[in-house]
PDB file of C-alpha atoms in Angstrom:
ATOM      1  CA  UNK A 173     101.213 123.439  22.187  1.00 37.00           C
ATOM      2  CA  UNK A 174     100.128 119.556  21.714  1.00 39.00           C
ATOM      3  CA  UNK A 175     101.417 117.002  19.642  1.00 41.00           C
ATOM      4  CA  UNK A 176      99.298 114.713  17.302  1.00 42.00           C
ATOM      5  CA  UNK A 177      98.720 111.198  18.257  1.00 42.00           C
ATOM      6  CA  UNK A 178     101.460 109.564  18.002  1.00 47.00           C
ATOM      7  CA  UNK A 179     102.684 104.778  17.410  1.00 46.00           C
ATOM      8  CA  UNK A 180     105.184 103.795  18.097  1.00 46.00           C
ATOM      9  CA  UNK A 181     105.757  99.799  15.842  1.00 49.00           C
ATOM     10  CA  UNK A 182     102.044  98.460  16.886  1.00 47.00           C
ATOM     11  CA  UNK A 183     101.714 100.960  20.856  1.00 47.00           C
ATOM     12  CA  UNK A 184     100.024 103.820  20.159  1.00 46.00           C
ATOM     13  CA  UNK A 185      99.700 106.336  22.176  1.00 46.00           C
ATOM     14  CA  UNK A 186      98.330 109.789  23.080  1.00 44.00           C
ATOM     15  CA  UNK A 187      99.321 113.181  22.087  1.00 50.00           C
ATOM     16  CA  UNK A 188     102.158 114.743  24.840  1.00 52.00           C
ATOM     17  CA  UNK A 189     100.931 118.722  26.121  1.00 53.00           C
ATOM     18  CA  UNK A 190     103.614 120.863  25.507  1.00 55.00           C
ATOM     19  CA  UNK A 191     104.133 123.190  28.593  1.00 57.00           C
ATOM     20  CA  UNK A 192     106.570 126.161  27.919  1.00 61.00           C
ATOM     21  CA  UNK A 193     108.247 126.913  31.900  1.00 66.00           C
ATOM     22  CA  UNK A 194     110.305 130.188  32.183  1.00 65.00           C
ATOM     23  CA  UNK A 195     113.367 129.639  32.967  1.00 69.00           C
ATOM     24  CA  UNK A 196     114.652 134.017  32.601  1.00 65.00           C
ATOM     25  CA  UNK A 197     113.574 137.057  34.533  1.00 71.00           C
ATOM     26  CA  UNK A 198     112.089 138.691  31.790  1.00 73.00           C
ATOM     27  CA  UNK A 199     108.775 137.240  30.852  1.00 70.00           C
ATOM     28  CA  UNK A 200     108.238 138.779  27.414  1.00 73.00           C
ATOM     29  CA  UNK A 201     111.210 137.381  26.062  1.00 71.00           C
ATOM     30  CA  UNK A 202     110.581 133.968  23.399  1.00 68.00           C
ATOM     31  CA  UNK A 203     113.523 132.866  24.791  1.00 68.00           C
ATOM     32  CA  UNK A 204     113.881 132.591  28.574  1.00 69.00           C
ATOM     33  CA  UNK A 205     110.682 129.915  28.387  1.00 66.00           C
ATOM     34  CA  UNK A 206     111.242 126.191  27.455  1.00 64.00           C
ATOM     35  CA  UNK A 207     108.910 123.428  26.460  1.00 62.00           C
ATOM     36  CA  UNK A 208     108.490 120.804  28.515  1.00 62.00           C
ATOM     37  CA  UNK A 209     106.486 117.681  27.352  1.00 62.00           C
ATOM     38  CA  UNK A 210     103.905 116.601  29.040  1.00 60.00           C
ATOM     39  CA  UNK A 211     102.909 112.850  27.949  1.00 66.00           C
ATOM     40  CA  UNK A 212     100.849 110.026  29.363  1.00 72.00           C
ATOM     41  CA  UNK A 213     101.804 107.796  31.953  1.00 81.00           C
ATOM     42  CA  UNK A 214     102.415 104.393  29.050  1.00 81.00           C
ATOM     43  CA  UNK A 215     104.844 106.950  27.223  1.00 77.00           C
ATOM     44  CA  UNK A 216     106.375 107.675  29.973  1.00 81.00           C
ATOM     45  CA  UNK A 217     106.794 104.235  31.338  1.00 87.00           C
ATOM     46  CA  UNK A 218     108.188 103.166  27.845  1.00 83.00           C
ATOM     47  CA  UNK A 219     110.948 105.142  27.840  1.00 83.00           C
ATOM     48  CA  UNK A 220     112.249 104.096  31.569  1.00 87.00           C
ATOM     49  CA  UNK A 221     112.409 101.134  29.945  1.00 87.00           C
ATOM     50  CA  UNK A 222     114.064 102.552  26.736  1.00 86.00           C
ATOM     51  CA  UNK A 223     116.369 104.774  29.098  1.00 86.00           C
ATOM     52  CA  UNK A 224     117.537 102.024  31.217  1.00 88.00           C
ATOM     53  CA  UNK A 225     117.909  99.533  28.341  1.00 87.00           C
ATOM     54  CA  UNK A 226     120.502 101.854  26.919  1.00 88.00           C
ATOM     55  CA  UNK A 227     122.070 103.165  29.889  1.00 86.00           C
ATOM     56  CA  UNK A 228     122.881  99.458  29.753  1.00 89.00           C
ATOM     57  CA  UNK A 229     124.211  98.773  26.641  1.00 90.00           C
ATOM     58  CA  UNK A 230     126.280 102.297  27.570  1.00 88.00           C
ATOM     59  CA  UNK A 231     128.033 100.521  30.297  1.00 87.00           C
ATOM     60  CA  UNK A 232     127.798  97.031  29.047  1.00 92.00           C
ATOM     61  CA  UNK A 233     130.080  98.171  25.975  1.00 92.00           C
ATOM     62  CA  UNK A 234     132.321 101.127  27.956  1.00 90.00           C
ATOM     63  CA  UNK A 235     131.165 103.670  25.055  1.00 90.00           C
ATOM     64  CA  UNK A 236     131.115 106.693  28.205  1.00 87.00           C
ATOM     65  CA  UNK A 237     133.735 108.486  29.159  1.00 86.00           C
ATOM     66  CA  UNK A 238     134.875 107.635  33.149  1.00 83.00           C
ATOM     67  CA  UNK A 239     134.788 112.044  33.210  1.00 83.00           C
ATOM     68  CA  UNK A 240     131.047 111.412  31.914  1.00 84.00           C
ATOM     69  CA  UNK A 241     128.698 113.308  35.373  1.00 82.00           C
ATOM     70  CA  UNK A 242     125.628 113.792  33.793  1.00 76.00           C
ATOM     71  CA  UNK A 243     122.754 111.401  32.972  1.00 74.00           C
ATOM     72  CA  UNK A 244     125.264 108.604  35.622  1.00 79.00           C
ATOM     73  CA  UNK A 245     124.284 106.972  38.997  1.00 80.00           C
ATOM     74  CA  UNK A 246     126.087 108.492  41.375  1.00 85.00           C
ATOM     75  CA  UNK A 247     127.824 111.832  39.160  1.00 86.00           C
ATOM     76  CA  UNK A 248     125.669 114.725  38.625  1.00 85.00           C
ATOM     77  CA  UNK A 249     127.257 118.702  37.986  1.00 82.00           C
ATOM     78  CA  UNK A 250     128.586 118.616  41.392  1.00 87.00           C
ATOM     79  CA  UNK A 251     130.412 115.922  41.197  1.00 90.00           C
ATOM     80  CA  UNK A 252     131.776 117.156  38.156  1.00 89.00           C
ATOM     81  CA  UNK A 253     132.939 121.027  40.020  1.00 89.00           C
ATOM     82  CA  UNK A 254     134.288 118.959  42.843  1.00 92.00           C
ATOM     83  CA  UNK A 255     136.544 117.203  40.480  1.00 92.00           C
ATOM     84  CA  UNK A 256     137.475 120.075  38.395  1.00 91.00           C
ATOM     85  CA  UNK A 257     138.082 121.752  41.636  1.00 93.00           C
ATOM     86  CA  UNK A 258     140.609 119.217  43.007  1.00 95.00           C
ATOM     87  CA  UNK A 259     142.570 118.980  39.563  1.00 94.00           C
ATOM     88  CA  UNK A 260     143.030 122.930  39.299  1.00 93.00           C
ATOM     89  CA  UNK A 261     144.108 122.175  43.825  1.00 95.00           C
ATOM     90  CA  UNK A 262     146.171 119.579  42.743  1.00 96.00           C
ATOM     91  CA  UNK A 263     148.378 121.856  39.683  1.00 95.00           C
ATOM     92  CA  UNK A 264     148.280 124.839  41.576  1.00 93.00           C
ATOM     93  CA  UNK A 265     149.782 123.450  45.312  1.00 96.00           C
ATOM     94  CA  UNK A 266     152.592 121.989  42.402  1.00 97.00           C
ATOM     95  CA  UNK A 267     153.209 125.239  40.404  1.00 96.00           C
ATOM     96  CA  UNK A 268     151.775 125.081  37.343  1.00 96.00           C
ATOM     97  CA  UNK A 269     149.913 127.385  35.682  1.00 93.00           C
ATOM     98  CA  UNK A 270     146.028 127.182  36.071  1.00 90.00           C
ATOM     99  CA  UNK A 271     143.524 129.026  33.435  1.00 91.00           C
ATOM    100  CA  UNK A 272     139.567 128.438  33.832  1.00 87.00           C
ATOM    101  CA  UNK A 273     137.896 129.195  31.104  1.00 85.00           C
ATOM    102  CA  UNK A 274     133.479 129.175  31.556  1.00 76.00           C
ATOM    103  CA  UNK A 275     131.276 128.679  29.017  1.00 75.00           C
ATOM    104  CA  UNK A 276     127.613 128.766  28.883  1.00 68.00           C
ATOM    105  CA  UNK A 277     125.973 125.528  27.868  1.00 70.00           C
ATOM    106  CA  UNK A 278     122.872 126.397  28.187  1.00 63.00           C
ATOM    107  CA  UNK A 279     121.104 126.730  25.187  1.00 62.00           C
ATOM    108  CA  UNK A 280     123.237 123.907  23.996  1.00 64.00           C
ATOM    109  CA  UNK A 281     121.286 121.348  26.230  1.00 57.00           C
ATOM    110  CA  UNK A 282     117.488 123.205  24.822  1.00 57.00           C
ATOM    111  CA  UNK A 283     117.642 121.348  21.517  1.00 72.00           C
ATOM    112  CA  UNK A 284     119.373 118.167  20.358  1.00 79.00           C
ATOM    113  CA  UNK A 285     120.132 117.584  16.336  1.00 85.00           C
ATOM    114  CA  UNK A 286     117.562 114.770  15.954  1.00 86.00           C
ATOM    115  CA  UNK A 287     119.320 113.426  12.849  1.00 90.00           C
ATOM    116  CA  UNK A 288     122.460 113.858  14.652  1.00 91.00           C
ATOM    117  CA  UNK A 289     121.340 112.538  17.622  1.00 90.00           C
ATOM    118  CA  UNK A 290     120.614 108.646  15.461  1.00 92.00           C
ATOM    119  CA  UNK A 291     123.280 108.573  13.869  1.00 94.00           C
ATOM    120  CA  UNK A 292     125.007 108.834  16.815  1.00 92.00           C
ATOM    121  CA  UNK A 293     123.251 105.672  18.102  1.00 92.00           C
ATOM    122  CA  UNK A 294     123.388 103.968  15.403  1.00 95.00           C
ATOM    123  CA  UNK A 295     126.681 104.908  15.877  1.00 94.00           C
ATOM    124  CA  UNK A 296     126.925 102.714  19.535  1.00 93.00           C
ATOM    125  CA  UNK A 297     125.360  99.523  17.842  1.00 92.00           C
ATOM    126  CA  UNK A 298     121.612 100.530  18.399  1.00 91.00           C
ATOM    127  CA  UNK A 299     120.361  99.062  15.799  1.00 90.00           C
ATOM    128  CA  UNK A 300     116.559  97.392  14.826  1.00 90.00           C
ATOM    129  CA  UNK A 301     113.140  98.049  16.377  1.00 86.00           C
ATOM    130  CA  UNK A 302     114.735  99.750  19.383  1.00 85.00           C
ATOM    131  CA  UNK A 303     116.433 102.631  17.045  1.00 89.00           C
ATOM    132  CA  UNK A 304     113.228 102.606  14.538  1.00 87.00           C
ATOM    133  CA  UNK A 305     111.015 103.667  17.815  1.00 83.00           C
ATOM    134  CA  UNK A 306     113.498 106.406  18.774  1.00 85.00           C
ATOM    135  CA  UNK A 307     113.433 107.489  15.220  1.00 85.00           C
ATOM    136  CA  UNK A 308     109.660 107.539  15.475  1.00 81.00           C
ATOM    137  CA  UNK A 309     109.105 109.118  18.715  1.00 77.00           C
ATOM    138  CA  UNK A 310     111.741 112.061  17.419  1.00 78.00           C
ATOM    139  CA  UNK A 311     111.208 112.517  14.252  1.00 74.00           C
ATOM    140  CA  UNK A 312     107.782 111.609  13.471  1.00 67.00           C
ATOM    141  CA  UNK A 313     106.624 114.194  15.454  1.00 62.00           C
ATOM    142  CA  UNK A 314     104.092 117.118  14.466  1.00 56.00           C
ATOM    143  CA  UNK A 315     103.861 120.188  16.623  1.00 54.00           C
ATOM    144  CA  UNK A 316     101.213 123.317  16.879  1.00 54.00           C
ATOM    145  CA  UNK A 317      99.987 126.189  18.956  1.00 53.00           C
ATOM    146  CA  UNK A 318      98.203 127.389  20.495  1.00 55.00           C
ATOM    147  CA  UNK A 319      97.535 131.263  21.433  1.00 56.00           C
ATOM    148  CA  UNK A 320      94.365 132.506  23.551  1.00 59.00           C
ATOM    149  CA  UNK A 321      92.006 128.331  22.851  1.00 62.00           C
ATOM    150  CA  UNK A 322      92.786 128.582  18.944  1.00 61.00           C
ATOM    151  CA  UNK A 323      95.430 126.567  16.854  1.00 59.00           C
ATOM    152  CA  UNK A 324      97.781 128.146  14.395  1.00 56.00           C
ATOM    153  CA  UNK A 325      97.345 126.290  11.377  1.00 52.00           C
ATOM    154  CA  UNK A 326      93.870 126.003  10.955  1.00 50.00           C
ATOM    155  CA  UNK A 327      94.747 122.083  13.254  1.00 50.00           C
ATOM    156  CA  UNK A 328      92.000 121.600  15.915  1.00 53.00           C
ATOM    157  CA  UNK A 329      93.769 121.612  19.704  1.00 52.00           C
TER     158      UNK A 329
END
């Protein structure tokens, strides 16, 4: 798959290539693959700058919960698990019942509803050119599938 050439403001950058990475055992099941976008270096630099600015905005305006572990410097899934085990152990030691439920969010992180994300970003105070860039990047994409060197739908690859 390849994306079309896109424009953000006056900056035009080359198409990204989508490659599929297997995440499951069975190679014949399409759901065992996830798309990975390989973008140009200028696009990666812009993404990095935008990410840094968004994270700074979240930090300055105290928009993230203290329990946020993902996408937070010094935090990870591992620190989240350690915190949870500490809470469970403390409750158990105090004679409280401890019930644990595991949820599989694997598919939840494969796709993000773009319109909902834009709405949330606006609610958090992201506006102007920045929200325009993000909207353009997320919503004005054209994708096409290439199978055996041929693009589907008559599009050129």
